[in-house]
Coordinates of C-alpha atoms in Angstrom, one line a residue:
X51 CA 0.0 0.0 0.0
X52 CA 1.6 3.3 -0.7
X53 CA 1.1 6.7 1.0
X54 CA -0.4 8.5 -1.7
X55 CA -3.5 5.6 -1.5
X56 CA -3.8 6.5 2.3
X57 CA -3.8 10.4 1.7
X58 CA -7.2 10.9 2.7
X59 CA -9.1 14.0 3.6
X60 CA -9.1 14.2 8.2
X61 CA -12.9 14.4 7.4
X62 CA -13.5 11.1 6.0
X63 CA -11.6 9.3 9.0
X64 CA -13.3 10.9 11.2
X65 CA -16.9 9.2 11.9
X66 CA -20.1 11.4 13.0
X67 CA -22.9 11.0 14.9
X68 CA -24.5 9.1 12.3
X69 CA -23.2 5.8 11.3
X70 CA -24.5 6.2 8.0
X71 CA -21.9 8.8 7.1
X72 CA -19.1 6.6 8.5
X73 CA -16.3 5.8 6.3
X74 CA -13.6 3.2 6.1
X75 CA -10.3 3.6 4.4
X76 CA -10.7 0.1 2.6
X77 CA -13.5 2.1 0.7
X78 CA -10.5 4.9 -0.9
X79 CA -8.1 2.2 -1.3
X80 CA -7.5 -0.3 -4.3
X81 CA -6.1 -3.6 -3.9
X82 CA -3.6 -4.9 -6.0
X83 CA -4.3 -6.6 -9.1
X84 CA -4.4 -10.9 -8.7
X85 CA -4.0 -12.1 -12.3
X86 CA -4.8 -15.6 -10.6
X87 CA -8.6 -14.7 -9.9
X88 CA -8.9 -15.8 -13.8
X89 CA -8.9 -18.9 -14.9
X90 CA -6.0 -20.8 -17.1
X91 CA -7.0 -20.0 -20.9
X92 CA -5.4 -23.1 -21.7
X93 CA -7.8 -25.2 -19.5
X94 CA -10.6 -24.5 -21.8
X95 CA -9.1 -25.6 -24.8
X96 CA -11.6 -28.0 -25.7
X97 CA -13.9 -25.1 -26.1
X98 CA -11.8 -24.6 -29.4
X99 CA -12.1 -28.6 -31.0
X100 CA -14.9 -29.6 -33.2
X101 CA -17.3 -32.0 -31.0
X102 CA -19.2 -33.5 -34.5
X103 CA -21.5 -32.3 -34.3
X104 CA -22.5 -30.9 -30.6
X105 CA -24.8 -28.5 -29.0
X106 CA -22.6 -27.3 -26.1
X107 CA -23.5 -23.7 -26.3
X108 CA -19.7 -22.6 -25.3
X109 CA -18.3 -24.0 -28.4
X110 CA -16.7 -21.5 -30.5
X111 CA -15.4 -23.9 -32.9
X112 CA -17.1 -22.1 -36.1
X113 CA -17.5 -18.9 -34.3
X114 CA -15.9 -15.4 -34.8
X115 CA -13.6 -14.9 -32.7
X116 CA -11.8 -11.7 -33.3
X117 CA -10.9 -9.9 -37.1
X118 CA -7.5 -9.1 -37.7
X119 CA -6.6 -6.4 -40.3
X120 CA -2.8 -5.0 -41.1
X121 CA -1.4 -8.0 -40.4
X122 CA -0.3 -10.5 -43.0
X123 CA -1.6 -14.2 -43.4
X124 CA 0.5 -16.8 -40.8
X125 CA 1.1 -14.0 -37.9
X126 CA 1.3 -15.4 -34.7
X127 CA -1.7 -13.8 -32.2
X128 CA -1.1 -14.4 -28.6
X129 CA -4.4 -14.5 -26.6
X130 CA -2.3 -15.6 -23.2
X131 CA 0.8 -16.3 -22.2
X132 CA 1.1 -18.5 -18.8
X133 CA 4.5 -19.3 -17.5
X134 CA 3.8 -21.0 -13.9
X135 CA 3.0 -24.5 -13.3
X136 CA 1.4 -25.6 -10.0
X137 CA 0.7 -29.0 -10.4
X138 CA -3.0 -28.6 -11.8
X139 CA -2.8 -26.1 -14.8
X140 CA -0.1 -23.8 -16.5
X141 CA -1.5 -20.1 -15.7
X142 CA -0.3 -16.5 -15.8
X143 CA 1.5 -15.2 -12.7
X144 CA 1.6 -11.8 -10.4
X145 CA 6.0 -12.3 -10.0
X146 CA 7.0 -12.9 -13.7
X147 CA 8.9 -9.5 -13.2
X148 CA 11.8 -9.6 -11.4
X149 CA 12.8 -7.1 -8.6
X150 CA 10.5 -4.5 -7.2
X151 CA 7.8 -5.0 -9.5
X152 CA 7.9 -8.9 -9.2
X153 CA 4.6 -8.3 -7.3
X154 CA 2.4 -6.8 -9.7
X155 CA 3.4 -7.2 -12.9
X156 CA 0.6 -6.7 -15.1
X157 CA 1.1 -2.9 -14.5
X158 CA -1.6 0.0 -16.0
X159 CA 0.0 1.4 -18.8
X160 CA -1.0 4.6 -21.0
X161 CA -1.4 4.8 -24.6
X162 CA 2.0 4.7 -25.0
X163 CA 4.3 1.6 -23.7
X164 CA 7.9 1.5 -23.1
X165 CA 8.8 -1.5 -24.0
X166 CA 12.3 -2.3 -24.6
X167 CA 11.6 -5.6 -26.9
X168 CA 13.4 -5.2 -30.3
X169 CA 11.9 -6.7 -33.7
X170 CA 9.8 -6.0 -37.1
X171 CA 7.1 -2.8 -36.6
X172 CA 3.7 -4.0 -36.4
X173 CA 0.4 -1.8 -36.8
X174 CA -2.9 -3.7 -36.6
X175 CA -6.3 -3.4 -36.0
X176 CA -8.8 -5.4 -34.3
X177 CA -12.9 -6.4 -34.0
X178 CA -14.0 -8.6 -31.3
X179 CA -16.3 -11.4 -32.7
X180 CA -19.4 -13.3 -30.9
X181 CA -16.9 -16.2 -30.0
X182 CA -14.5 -14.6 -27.7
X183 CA -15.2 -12.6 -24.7
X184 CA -13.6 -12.0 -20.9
X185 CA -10.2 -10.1 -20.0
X186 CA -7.3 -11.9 -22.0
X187 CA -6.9 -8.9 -24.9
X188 CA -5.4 -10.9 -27.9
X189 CA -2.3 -9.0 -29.5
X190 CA 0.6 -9.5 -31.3
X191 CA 4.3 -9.0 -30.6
X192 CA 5.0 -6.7 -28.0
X193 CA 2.8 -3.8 -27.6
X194 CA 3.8 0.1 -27.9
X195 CA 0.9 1.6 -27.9
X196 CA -3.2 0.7 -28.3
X197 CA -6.0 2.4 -28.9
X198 CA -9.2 1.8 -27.6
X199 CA -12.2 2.5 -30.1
X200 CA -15.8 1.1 -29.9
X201 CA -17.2 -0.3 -26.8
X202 CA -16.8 2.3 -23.9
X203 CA -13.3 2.9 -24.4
X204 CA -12.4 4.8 -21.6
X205 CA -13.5 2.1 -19.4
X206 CA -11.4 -0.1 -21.1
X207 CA -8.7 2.2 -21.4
X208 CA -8.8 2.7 -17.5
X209 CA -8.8 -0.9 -16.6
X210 CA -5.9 -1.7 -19.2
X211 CA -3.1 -3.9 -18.0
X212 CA -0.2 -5.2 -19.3
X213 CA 2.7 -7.7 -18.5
X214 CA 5.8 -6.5 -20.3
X215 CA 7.8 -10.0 -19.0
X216 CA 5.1 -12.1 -20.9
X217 CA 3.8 -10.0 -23.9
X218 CA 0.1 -10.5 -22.3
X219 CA -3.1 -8.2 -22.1
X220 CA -6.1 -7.9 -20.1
X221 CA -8.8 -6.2 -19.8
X222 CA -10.7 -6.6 -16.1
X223 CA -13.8 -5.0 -17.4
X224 CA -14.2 -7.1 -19.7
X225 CA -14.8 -7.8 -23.7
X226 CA -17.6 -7.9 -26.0
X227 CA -19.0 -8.6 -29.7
X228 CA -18.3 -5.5 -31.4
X229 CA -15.4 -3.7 -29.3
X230 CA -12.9 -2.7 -31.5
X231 CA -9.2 -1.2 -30.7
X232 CA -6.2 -0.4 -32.9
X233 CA -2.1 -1.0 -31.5
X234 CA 1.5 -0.5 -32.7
X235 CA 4.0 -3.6 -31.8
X236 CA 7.2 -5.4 -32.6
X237 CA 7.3 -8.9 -33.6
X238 CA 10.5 -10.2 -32.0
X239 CA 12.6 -13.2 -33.4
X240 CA 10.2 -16.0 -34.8
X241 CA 11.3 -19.3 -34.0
X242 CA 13.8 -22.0 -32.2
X243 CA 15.9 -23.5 -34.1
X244 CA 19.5 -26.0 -33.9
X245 CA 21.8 -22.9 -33.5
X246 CA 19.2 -21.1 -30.4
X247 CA 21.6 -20.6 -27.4
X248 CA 19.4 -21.4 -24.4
X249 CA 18.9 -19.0 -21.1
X250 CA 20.6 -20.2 -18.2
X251 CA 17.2 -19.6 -15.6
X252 CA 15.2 -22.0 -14.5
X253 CA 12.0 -22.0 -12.9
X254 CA 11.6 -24.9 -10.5
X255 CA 9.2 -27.7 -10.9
X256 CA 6.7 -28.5 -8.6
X257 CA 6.5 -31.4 -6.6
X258 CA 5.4 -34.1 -8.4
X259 CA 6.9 -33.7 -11.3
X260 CA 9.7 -36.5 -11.5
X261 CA 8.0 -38.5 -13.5
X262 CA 9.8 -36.5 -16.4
X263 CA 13.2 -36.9 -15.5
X264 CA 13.5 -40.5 -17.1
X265 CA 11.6 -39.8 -20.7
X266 CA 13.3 -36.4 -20.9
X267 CA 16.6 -37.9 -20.6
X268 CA 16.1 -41.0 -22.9
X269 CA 14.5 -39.1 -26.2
X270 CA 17.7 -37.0 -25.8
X271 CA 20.7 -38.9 -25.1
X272 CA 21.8 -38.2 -28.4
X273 CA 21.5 -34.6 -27.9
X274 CA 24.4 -32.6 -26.7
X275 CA 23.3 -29.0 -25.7
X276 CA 20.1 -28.0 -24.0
X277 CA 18.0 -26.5 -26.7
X278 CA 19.3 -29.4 -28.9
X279 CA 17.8 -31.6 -25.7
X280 CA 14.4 -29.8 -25.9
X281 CA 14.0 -30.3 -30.2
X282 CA 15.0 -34.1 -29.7
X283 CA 12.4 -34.2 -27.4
X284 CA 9.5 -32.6 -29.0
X285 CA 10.8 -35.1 -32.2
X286 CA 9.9 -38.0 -30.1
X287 CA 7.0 -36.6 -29.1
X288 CA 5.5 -36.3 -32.4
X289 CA 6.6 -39.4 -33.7
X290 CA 4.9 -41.3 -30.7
X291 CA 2.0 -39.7 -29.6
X292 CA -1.4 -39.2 -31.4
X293 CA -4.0 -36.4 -31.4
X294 CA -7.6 -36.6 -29.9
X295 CA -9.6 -34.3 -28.5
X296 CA -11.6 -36.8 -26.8
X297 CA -14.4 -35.9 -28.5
X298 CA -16.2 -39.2 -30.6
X299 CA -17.1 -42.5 -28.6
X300 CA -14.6 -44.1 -29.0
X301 CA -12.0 -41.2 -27.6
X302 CA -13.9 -40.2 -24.7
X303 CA -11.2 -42.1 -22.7
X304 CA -8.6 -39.2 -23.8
X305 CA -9.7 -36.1 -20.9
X306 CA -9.8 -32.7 -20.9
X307 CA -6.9 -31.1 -18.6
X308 CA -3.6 -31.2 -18.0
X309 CA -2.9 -31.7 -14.2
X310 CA 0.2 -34.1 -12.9
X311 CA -2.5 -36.9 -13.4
X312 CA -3.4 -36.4 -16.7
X313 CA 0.5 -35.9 -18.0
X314 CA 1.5 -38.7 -16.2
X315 CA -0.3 -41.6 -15.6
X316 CA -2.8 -40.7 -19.1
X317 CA -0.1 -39.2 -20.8
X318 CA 3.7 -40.1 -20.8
X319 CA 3.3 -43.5 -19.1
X320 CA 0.2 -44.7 -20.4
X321 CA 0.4 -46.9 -23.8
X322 CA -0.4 -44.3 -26.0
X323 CA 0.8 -40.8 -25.8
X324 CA -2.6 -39.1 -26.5
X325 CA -4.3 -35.7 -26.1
X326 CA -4.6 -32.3 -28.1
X327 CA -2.8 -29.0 -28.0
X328 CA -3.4 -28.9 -24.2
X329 CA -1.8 -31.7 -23.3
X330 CA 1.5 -31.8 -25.6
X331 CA 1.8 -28.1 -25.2
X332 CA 1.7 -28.2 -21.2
X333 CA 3.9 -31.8 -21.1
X334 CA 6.5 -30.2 -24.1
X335 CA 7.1 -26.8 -21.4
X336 CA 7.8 -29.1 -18.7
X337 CA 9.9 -31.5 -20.2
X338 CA 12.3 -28.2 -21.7
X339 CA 12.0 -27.1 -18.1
X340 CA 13.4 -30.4 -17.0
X341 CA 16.4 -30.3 -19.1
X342 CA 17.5 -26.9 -18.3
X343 CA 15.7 -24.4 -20.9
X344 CA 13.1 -22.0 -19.9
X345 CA 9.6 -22.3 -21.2
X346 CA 6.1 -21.0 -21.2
X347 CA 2.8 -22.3 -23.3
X348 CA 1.2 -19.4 -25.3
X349 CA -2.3 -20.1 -26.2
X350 CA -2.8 -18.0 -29.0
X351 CA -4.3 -18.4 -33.4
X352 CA -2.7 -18.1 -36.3
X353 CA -4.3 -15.5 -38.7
X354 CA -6.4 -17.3 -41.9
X355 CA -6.1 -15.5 -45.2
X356 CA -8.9 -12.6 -44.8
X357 CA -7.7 -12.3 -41.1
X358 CA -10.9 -13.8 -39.8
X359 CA -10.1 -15.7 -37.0
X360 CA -12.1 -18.5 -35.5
X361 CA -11.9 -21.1 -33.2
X362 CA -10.9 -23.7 -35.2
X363 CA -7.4 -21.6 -35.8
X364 CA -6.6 -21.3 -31.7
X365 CA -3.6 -23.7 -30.9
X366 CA -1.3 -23.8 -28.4
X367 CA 2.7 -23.7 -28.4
X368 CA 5.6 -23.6 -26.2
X369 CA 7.7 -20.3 -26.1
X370 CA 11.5 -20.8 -25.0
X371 CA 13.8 -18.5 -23.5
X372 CA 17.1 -17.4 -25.4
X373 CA 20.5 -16.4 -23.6
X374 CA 19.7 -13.1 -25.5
X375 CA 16.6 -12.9 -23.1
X376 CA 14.1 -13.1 -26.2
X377 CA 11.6 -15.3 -26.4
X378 CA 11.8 -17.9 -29.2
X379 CA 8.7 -20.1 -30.5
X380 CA 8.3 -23.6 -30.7
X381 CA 5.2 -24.4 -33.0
X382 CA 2.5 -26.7 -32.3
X383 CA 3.3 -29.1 -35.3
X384 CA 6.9 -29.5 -34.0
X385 CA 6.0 -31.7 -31.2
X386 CA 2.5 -32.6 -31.6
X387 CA 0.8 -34.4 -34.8
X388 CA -2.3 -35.0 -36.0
X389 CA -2.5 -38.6 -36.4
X390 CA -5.5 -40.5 -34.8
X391 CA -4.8 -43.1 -32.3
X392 CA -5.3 -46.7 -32.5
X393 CA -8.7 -47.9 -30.8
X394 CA -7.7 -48.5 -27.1
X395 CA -9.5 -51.8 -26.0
X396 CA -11.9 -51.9 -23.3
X397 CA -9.9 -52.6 -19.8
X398 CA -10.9 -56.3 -18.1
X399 CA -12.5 -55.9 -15.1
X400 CA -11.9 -59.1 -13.6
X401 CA -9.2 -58.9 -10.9
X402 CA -5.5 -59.7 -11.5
X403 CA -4.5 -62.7 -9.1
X404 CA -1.3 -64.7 -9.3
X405 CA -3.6 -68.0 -8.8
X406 CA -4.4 -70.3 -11.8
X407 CA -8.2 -70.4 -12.4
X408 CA -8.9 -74.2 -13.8
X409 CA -11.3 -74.3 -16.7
X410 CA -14.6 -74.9 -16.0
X411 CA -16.3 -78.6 -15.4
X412 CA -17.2 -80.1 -18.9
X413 CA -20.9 -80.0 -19.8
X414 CA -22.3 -83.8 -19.8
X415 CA -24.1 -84.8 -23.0
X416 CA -27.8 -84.5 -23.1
X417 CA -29.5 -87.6 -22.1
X418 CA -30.6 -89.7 -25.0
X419 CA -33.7 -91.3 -22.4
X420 CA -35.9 -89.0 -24.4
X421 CA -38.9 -87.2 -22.6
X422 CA -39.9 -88.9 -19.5
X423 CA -43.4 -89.3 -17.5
X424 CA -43.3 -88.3 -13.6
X425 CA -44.4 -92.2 -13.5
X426 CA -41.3 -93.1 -15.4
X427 CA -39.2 -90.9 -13.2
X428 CA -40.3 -92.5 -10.0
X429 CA -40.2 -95.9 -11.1
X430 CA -36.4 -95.3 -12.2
X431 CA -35.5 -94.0 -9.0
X432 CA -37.2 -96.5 -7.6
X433 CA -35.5 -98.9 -8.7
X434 CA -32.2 -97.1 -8.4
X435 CA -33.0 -96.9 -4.8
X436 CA -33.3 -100.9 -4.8
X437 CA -30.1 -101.8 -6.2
X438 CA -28.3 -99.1 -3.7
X439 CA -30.0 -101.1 -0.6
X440 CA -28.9 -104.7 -2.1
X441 CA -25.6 -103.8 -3.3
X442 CA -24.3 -106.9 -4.8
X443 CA -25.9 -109.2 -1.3
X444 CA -25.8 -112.3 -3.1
X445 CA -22.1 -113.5 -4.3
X446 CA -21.8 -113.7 -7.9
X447 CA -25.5 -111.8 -8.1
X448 CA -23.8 -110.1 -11.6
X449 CA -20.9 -110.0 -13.4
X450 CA -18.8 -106.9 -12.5
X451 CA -20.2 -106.7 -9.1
X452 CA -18.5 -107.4 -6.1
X453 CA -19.4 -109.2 -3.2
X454 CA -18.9 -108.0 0.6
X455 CA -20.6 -110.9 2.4
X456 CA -20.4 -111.0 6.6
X457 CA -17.1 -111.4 7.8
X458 CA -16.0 -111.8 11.0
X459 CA -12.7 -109.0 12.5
X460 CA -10.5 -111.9 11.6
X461 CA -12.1 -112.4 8.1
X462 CA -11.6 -108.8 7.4
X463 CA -7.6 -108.6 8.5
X464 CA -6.9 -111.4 6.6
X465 CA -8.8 -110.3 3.4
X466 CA -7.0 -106.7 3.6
X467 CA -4.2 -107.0 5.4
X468 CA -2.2 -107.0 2.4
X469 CA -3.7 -104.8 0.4
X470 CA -3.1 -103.4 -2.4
X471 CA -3.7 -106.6 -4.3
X472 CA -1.2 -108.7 -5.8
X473 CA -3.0 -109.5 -8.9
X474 CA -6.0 -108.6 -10.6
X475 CA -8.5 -110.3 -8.6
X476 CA -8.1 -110.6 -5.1
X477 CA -10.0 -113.6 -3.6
X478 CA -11.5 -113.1 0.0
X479 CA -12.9 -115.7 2.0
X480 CA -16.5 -115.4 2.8
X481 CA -18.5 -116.3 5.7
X482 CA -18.4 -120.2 4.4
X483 CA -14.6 -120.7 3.4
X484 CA -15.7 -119.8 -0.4
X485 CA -13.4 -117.4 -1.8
X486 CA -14.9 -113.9 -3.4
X487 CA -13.5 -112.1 -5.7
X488 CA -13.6 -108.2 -5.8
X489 CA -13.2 -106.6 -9.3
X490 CA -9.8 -105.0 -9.1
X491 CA -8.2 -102.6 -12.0
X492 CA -6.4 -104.4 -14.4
X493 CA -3.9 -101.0 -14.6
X494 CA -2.6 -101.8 -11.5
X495 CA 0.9 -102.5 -11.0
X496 CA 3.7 -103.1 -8.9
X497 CA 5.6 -100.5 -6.9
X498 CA 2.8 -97.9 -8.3
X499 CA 2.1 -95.4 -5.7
X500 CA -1.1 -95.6 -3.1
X501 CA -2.4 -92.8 -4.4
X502 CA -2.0 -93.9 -8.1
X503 CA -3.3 -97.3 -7.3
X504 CA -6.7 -95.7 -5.2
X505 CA -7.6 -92.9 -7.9
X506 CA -7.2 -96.2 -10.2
X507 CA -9.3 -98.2 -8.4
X508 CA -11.8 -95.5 -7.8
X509 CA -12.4 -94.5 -11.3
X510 CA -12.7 -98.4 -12.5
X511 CA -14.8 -99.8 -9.7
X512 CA -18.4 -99.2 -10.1
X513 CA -19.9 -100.0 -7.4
X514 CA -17.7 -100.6 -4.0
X515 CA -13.9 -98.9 -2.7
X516 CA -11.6 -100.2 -0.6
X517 CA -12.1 -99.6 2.6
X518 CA -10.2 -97.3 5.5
X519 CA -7.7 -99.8 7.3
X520 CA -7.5 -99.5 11.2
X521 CA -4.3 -98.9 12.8
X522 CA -6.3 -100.8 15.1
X523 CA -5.3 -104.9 16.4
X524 CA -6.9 -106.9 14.2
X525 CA -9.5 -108.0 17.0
X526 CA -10.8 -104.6 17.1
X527 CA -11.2 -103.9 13.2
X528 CA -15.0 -103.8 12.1
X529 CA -16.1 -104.4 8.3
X530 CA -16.9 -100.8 7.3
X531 CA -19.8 -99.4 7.9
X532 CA -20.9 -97.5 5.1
X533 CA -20.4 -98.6 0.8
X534 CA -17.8 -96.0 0.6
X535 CA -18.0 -96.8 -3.2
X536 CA -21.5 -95.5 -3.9
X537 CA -22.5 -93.3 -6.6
X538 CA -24.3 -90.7 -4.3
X539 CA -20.8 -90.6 -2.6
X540 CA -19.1 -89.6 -6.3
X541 CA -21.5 -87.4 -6.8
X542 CA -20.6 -85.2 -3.6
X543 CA -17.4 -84.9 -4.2
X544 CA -16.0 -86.8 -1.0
X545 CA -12.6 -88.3 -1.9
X546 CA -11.6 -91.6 -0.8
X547 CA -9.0 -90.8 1.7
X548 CA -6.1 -93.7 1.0
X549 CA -5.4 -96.1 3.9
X550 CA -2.2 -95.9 6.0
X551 CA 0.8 -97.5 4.8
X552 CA 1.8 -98.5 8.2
X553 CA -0.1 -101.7 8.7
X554 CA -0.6 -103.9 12.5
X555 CA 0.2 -107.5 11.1
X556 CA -0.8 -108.7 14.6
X557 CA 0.7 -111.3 16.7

């Protein structure tokens, strides 16, 4: 605050008897002017694409945006310049000055600006169209001088600012259709090229940004200066990535913005480099920045033939600092082209997991029974139920069946006390001396392993299994209990748990 702002009339500090009369020295006294109340220009850029078709009413894709006139075809208009990255967006800064001005420096300026820039004399005049309206005052070069004409021009004229460090304009008051003005410039040094000396300055990253160190220094290992760095960068850059502006079906996986998120993780490590002007133009300034060259993004058009300016001719590029102090451009088609990216595939949903998943169980053949009757249901389970309760009682009953007639403990050590069979058949002696012969696999073999021989036996016997042997004295063992070797207990599932291979031979 200075002292002329507090030079105030003793009358107006002093308050009366009636508070309405009162008054405050915030009332006399202007704050200084935040450039950050506005938003980044370059975080609306999809304002600018062509949504085919679309009915978003703030598309200015077709739209007027501003006439130029005195200027000839392929000059460079600069809408904003923004040369501070927090993280989030690339905006315009209050310290781009240094020294004692660093904290205001879009200054009010006169008719008449002294600006040191050097470069080509530039007189021009411009008409605001229906597409463009706010503070951000397009220009070219570096002003001298402007003239305000239709559209209360001393109200523009008083809330005039301009930023000598970045070339940029506002008006607070705002724009509209049909405002007109007039300026004198000079259009410094175009562009970068192999021979550009680089400034030494640089601003510091912000947190977060690390992610760049790796790329930046593998597209230009071949490179051996720092500007030579930056164009071996923006070279990979166009070679790799692909345009979108997100704007069909299909692309709507490409978003808007250009926070650490969106550069990173959607950008530079994702497996297509893919996005518009916003997105190379923000990732190409910090990438220069990480190699050791100063850089700002410009969002800006380049003027048509007839100097009618439109949405569709807005782009962004990358301006880079010079060890002269001048800024030099980098164009948009030097790191960015237009070719459309491959269709990205749906991402699976299903969870990653290290554990195998086995395929799932085979689907049995239809039944060749035909339709069946409820009566012809019932009488086949019926009967399925009949044979389950006789099992094979009767020795010899069928062939393939085996017999399990009443044994006494000893009957039943000396039938399986040796088991697994020697042969195919195993006789056992029934309740009468008579030997009975259980239906063994005939791929059983010698020296095969028990659980080999049981999964063998279990998926050739039809109707019984082995059953579990005791570790207990043979005077204790019990004929089982249950027909382990049912079909109800395949169809559950239960697994025939093999016997132990430590047998009690008795005394």
């Amino acid at each position: 605050m200075t002292a002329s702002a507090l030079a105030l009339p003793a009358s107006a500090l002093v308050t009366g008897g009636d508070d309405d009369e009162r008054l405050v020295a915030r009332a006399w006294v202007e704050p200084p002017f935040d450039i950050g109340r506005y938003p980044s220009p370059l975080a609306g850029f999809r304002k600018y694409v062509d949504l085919r078709p679309g009915d978003d009413p703030t598309n200015v894709f077709t739209k007027t945006l501003f006439t130029v006139r005195g200027v000839p075809a392929g000059t460079r208009v600069r809408i904003a310049a923004m040369d501070t990255y927090d993280g989030m967006v690339w905006g315009a800064s209050n310290d781009a000055l240094p020294g004692e001005a660093a904290a205001d420096s879009f200054q009010r300026v006169s008719s008449t600006i002294d600006n040191p820039a050097e470069g080509e004399d530039v007189e021009a005049e411009v008409t605001i169209g229906e597409g463009h309206s706010g503070v951000w005052l397009p220009t070219v070069g570096a002003l001298r001088g402007i003239e305000f004409g239709l559209g209360e021009p001393d109200r523009k004229a008083e809330s005039f600012r301009y930023n000598l460090a970045t070339s940029t304009a506002v008006v607070p008051s705002g724009l509209r259709a049909g405002d007109t003005y007039s300026f004198k410039a000079v259009q410094p040094p175009a562009e970068v090229d192999q021979d550009t000396l680089a400034a030494a300055a640089v601003t510091a990253l912000p947190p977060g940004t690390g992610f760049l160190t790796e790329p930046a220094n593998d597209w230009s290992k071949e490179a051996t200066t720092p500007m030579g760095r930056v164009l071996a960068i923006a070279d990979h850059l166009k070679s790799e990535g692909k345009y979108s502006d997100g704007v069909t079906k299909a692309e709507q996986v490409y978003h808007p913005g250009h926070n650490l998120r969106r550069l990173s993780d959607e950008f530079i490590n994702d497996e297509q480099m893919v996005g518009n002007d916003e997105q190379y133009a923000a990732v190409m300034a910090l990438l220069a920045q990480e190699v050791g060259v100063p850089a700002r993004v410009v969002l800006g058009a380049v003027v048509p033939e007839g100097g009618v300016v439109t949405g569709a001719e807005v782009e962004a590029w990358v301006e880079l600092q010079a060890a002269d102090g001048t800024w030099r451009t980098l164009p948009a088609d030097r790191f960015m082209s237009k070719e459309p990216p491959a269709e990205k595939l749906p991402e699976s949903k299903t969870p990653m997991s290290g554990t195998i998943v086995p395929p799932p169980a085979p689907i049995p053949p239809p039944s060749d029974a035909g339709e069946q009757s409820d009566a012809d249901l019932k009488e086949r389970k019926a009967t399925k139920d009949e044979g389950t309760r006789t099992r094979c009682s009767a020795p010899r009953s069928r062939p393939g069946c085996s017999s399990w007639p009443s044994m006494s403990p000893g009957r039943w050590s000396s039938c399986w006390s040796s088991w697994p069979p020697s042969s195919v058949s195993r006789p056992c002696a029934g309740a009468d001396g008579a030997p009975r012969t259980s239906r063994q696999p005939d791929s059983w073999a010698p020296g095969a392993s028990w659980s080999t021989t049981l999964e063998t036996w279990a998926s050739t016997s039809r109707w019984v299994r082995p059953p579990v042997v005791s570790s207990r004295p043979p005077s204790d063992r019990s004929p089982p209990r249950a027909w382990l070797g049912t079909r109800t207990a395949r169809s559950s599932g239960r697994r025939f748990r093999p016997p132990s291979r430590q047998r009690h031979t008795g005394d």
